[in-house]
Short mmCIF file of C-alpha atoms in Angstrom, two decimals:
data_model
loop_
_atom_site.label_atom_id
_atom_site.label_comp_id
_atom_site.label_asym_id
_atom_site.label_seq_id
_atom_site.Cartn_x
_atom_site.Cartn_y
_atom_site.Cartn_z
CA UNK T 24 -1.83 -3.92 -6.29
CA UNK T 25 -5.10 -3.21 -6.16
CA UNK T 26 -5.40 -3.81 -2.67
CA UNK T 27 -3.05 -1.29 -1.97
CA UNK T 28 -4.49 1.01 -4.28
CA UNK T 29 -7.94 0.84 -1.71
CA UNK T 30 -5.50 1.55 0.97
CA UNK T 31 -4.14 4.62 -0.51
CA UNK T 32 -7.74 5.91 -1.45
CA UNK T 33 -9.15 5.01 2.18
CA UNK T 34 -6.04 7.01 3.44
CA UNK T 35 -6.44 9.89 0.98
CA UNK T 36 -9.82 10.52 2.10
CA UNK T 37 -8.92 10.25 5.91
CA UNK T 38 -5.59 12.14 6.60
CA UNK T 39 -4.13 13.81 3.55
CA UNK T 40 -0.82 14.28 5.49
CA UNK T 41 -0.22 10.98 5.45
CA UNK T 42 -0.56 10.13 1.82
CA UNK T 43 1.63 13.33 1.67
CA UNK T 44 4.52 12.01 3.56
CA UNK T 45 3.87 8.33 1.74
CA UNK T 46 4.10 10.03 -1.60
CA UNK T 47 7.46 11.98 -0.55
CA UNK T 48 8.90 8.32 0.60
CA UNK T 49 8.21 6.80 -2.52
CA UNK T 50 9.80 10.45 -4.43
CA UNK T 51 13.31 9.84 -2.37
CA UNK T 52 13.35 6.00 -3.01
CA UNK T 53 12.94 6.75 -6.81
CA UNK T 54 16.08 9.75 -6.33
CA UNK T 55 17.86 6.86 -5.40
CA UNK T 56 16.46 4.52 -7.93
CA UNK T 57 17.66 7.39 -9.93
CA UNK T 58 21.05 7.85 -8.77
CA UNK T 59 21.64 4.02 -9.58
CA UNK T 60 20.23 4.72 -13.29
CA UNK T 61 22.20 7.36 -14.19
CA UNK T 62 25.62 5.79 -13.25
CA UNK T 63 24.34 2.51 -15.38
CA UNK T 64 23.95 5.24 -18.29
CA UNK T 65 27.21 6.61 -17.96
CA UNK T 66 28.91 3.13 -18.11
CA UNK T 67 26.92 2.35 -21.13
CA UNK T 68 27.63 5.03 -22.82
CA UNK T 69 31.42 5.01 -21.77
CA UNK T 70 31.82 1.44 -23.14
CA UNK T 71 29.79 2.55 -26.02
CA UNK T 72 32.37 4.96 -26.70
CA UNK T 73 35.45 2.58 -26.34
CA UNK T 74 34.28 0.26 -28.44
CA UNK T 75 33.31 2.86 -30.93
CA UNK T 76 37.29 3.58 -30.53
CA UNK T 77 38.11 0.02 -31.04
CA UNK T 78 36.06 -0.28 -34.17
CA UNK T 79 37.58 3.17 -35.62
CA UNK T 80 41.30 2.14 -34.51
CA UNK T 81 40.69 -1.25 -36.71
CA UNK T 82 39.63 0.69 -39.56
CA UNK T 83 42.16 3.08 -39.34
CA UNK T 84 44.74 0.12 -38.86
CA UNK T 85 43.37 -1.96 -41.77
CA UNK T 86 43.68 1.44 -43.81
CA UNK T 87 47.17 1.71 -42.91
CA UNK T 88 47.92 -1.81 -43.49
CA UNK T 89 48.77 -2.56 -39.94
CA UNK T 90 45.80 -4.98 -39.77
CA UNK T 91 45.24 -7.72 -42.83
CA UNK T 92 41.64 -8.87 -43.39
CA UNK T 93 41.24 -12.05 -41.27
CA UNK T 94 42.11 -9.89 -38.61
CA UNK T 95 39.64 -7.34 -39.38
CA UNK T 96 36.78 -10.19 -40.48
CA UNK T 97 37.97 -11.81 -37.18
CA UNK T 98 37.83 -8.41 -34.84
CA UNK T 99 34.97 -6.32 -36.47
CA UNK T 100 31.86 -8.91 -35.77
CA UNK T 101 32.38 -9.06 -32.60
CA UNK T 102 32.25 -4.98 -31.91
CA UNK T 103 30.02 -4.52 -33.89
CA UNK T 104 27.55 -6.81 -31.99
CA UNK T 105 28.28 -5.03 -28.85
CA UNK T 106 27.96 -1.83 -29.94
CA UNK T 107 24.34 -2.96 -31.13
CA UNK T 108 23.44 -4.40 -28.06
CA UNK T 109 24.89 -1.06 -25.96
CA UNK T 110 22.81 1.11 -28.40
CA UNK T 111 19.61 -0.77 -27.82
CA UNK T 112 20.42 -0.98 -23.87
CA UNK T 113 20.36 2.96 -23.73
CA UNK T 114 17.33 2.76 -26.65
CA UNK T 115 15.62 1.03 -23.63
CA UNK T 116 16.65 2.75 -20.45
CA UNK T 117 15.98 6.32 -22.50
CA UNK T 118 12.35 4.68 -22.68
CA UNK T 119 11.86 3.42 -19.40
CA UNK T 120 13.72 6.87 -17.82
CA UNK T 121 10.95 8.94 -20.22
CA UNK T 122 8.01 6.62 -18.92
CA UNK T 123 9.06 7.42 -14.93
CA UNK T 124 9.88 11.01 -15.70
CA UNK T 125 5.94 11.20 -17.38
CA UNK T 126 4.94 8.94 -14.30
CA UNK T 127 6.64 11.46 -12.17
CA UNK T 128 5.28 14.53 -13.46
CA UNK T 129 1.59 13.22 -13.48
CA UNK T 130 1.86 12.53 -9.76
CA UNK T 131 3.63 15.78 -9.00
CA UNK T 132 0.48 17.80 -10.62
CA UNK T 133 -1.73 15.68 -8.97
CA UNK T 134 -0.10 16.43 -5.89
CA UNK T 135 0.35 19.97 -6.29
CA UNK T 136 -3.30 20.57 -7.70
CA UNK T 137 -4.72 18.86 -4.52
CA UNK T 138 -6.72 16.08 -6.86
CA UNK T 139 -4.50 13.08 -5.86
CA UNK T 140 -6.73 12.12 -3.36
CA UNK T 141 -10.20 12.32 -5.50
CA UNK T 142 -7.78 10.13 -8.49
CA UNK T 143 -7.13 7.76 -6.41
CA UNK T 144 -10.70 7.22 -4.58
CA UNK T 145 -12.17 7.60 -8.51
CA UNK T 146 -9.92 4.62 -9.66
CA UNK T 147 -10.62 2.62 -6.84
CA UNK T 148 -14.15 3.09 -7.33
CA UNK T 149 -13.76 2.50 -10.64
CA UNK T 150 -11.57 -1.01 -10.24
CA UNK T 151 -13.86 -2.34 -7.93
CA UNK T 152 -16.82 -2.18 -10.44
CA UNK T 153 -15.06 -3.20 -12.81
CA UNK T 154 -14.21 -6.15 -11.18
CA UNK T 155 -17.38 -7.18 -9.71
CA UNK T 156 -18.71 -7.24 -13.42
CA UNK T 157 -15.95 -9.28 -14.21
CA UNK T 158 -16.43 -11.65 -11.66
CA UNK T 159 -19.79 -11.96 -12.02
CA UNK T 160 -19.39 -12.65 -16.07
CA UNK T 161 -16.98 -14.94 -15.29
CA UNK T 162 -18.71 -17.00 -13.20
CA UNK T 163 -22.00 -17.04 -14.87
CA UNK T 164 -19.53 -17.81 -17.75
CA UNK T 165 -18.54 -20.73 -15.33
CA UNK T 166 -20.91 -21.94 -13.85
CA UNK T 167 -20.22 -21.06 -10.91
CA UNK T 168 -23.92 -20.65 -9.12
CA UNK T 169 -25.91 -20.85 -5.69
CA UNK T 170 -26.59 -24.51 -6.46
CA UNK T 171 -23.10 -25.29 -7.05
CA UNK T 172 -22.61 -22.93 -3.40
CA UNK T 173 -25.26 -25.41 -1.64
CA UNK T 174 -24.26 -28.60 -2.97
CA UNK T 175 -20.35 -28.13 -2.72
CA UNK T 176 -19.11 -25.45 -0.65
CA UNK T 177 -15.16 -26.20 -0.86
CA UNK T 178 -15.37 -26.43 -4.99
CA UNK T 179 -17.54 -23.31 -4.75
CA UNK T 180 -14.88 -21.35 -2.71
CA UNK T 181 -12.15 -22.74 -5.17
CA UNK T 182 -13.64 -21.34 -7.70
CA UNK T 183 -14.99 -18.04 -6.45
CA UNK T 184 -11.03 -17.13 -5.46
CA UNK T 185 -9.81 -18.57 -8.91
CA UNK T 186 -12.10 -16.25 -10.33
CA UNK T 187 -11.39 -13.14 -7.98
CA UNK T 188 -7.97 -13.79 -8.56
CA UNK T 189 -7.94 -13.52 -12.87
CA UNK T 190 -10.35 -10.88 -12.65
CA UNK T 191 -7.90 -8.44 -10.57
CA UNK T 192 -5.23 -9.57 -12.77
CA UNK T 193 -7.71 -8.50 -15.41
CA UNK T 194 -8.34 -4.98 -13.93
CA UNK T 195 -4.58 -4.23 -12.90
CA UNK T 196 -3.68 -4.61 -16.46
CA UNK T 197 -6.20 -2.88 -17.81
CA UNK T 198 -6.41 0.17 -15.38
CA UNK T 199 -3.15 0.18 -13.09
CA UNK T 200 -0.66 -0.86 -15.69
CA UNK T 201 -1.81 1.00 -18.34
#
C-alpha cells in the first residue's frame, strides 16, 4: 500500500492527467461496487420486511386463536433472530456506505481543488519518515547493528526486511487506514 501510494505521488507530480484518468477508473469501479451494494440493500431490507410480516401474521394468529403457544414459542425465536441479524447487516452496510460516501467526497474536493497531487506527495513524504524512524527504533531496539551487518550478513538482511516489513504495517495503519 504504501508502495503504491509513492507511485501515485511520483505520478502526481509528473503528469497530472494521468492520476486524473487513474482516479476516474477507480470512481467507475466503485459505481459498480455501488450498483452491487445497493441491490444487497434492497434484498435485506425486502427480507427484513417479510419476516417482519411473518412475525406480525403470528401475532395476529395467536390473537385470533389460530396459533396455540408452542407454536408461537416454537415460531417466534427463530424470526426474531433473523430479523436481528438483518437489522444489524443494514446497521453495518449504512456504516460502511457512509465511510465510502465521506471517502468519496474527500477525494472529489481534492480533485476538484487541484491539491490531490500536493496530498498525496505530503503523505508520502510523511510515511517515509515515519518509517525510517521506525525502523531505525526498531532496530536499535533489536539489535540489529553494523557489527551484526559485518559478522553475519544473511541474519542481518533477515532482520532488516522483518523490520521494514512491521514498520510499514505500522505506518499503513496509522496513516493510510486511518
Amino acid at each position: 500500500m504504501l508502495k503504491d501510494i509513492r507511485e501515485w505521488a511520483k505520478l502526481a507530480l509528473k503528469d497530472e492527467k494521468a492520476v486524473l484518468a487513474k482516479v476516474m477508473e477507480h470512481e467507475n469501479r466503485n459505481k459498480a461496487d455501488t450498483g452491487a451494494a445497493i441491490e444487497k440493500k434492497f434484498s435485506l431490507e425486502k427480507r427484513l420486511g417479510e419476516v417482519e410480516k411473518v412475525i406480525a401474521k403470528l401475532y395476529e394468529d395467536y390473537a385470533l386463536g389460530k396459533a396455540g403457544a408452542d407454536e408461537i414459542d416454537l415460531l417466534l425465536p427463530k424470526y426474531r433472530k433473523e430479523q436481528g441479524e438483518l437489522k444489524a447487516q443494514l446497521a453495518l452496510f449504512e456504516e460502511e456506505s457512509s465511510e465510502q460516501r465521506e471517502t468519496a467526497a474527500r477525494l472529489n474536493t481534492l480533485i476538484l481543488t487541484g491539491e490531490l497531487w500536493t496530498y498525496l506527495a505530503d503523505l508520502n513524504e510523511q510515511a517515509q519518515e515515519r518509517l525510517d524512524t521506525i525502523m531505525e527504533q526498531m532496530k536499535a531496539t533489536e539489535g540489529v547493528t553494523e557489527e551484526l551487518k559485518r559478522t553475519s550478513q544473511m541474519e542481518w538482511v533477515q532482520r532488516c526486511n522483518n523490520i521494514h516489513n512491521r514498520a510499514e504495517e505500522i505506518i499503513l495503519h496509522e496513516m493510510i487506514y486511518a
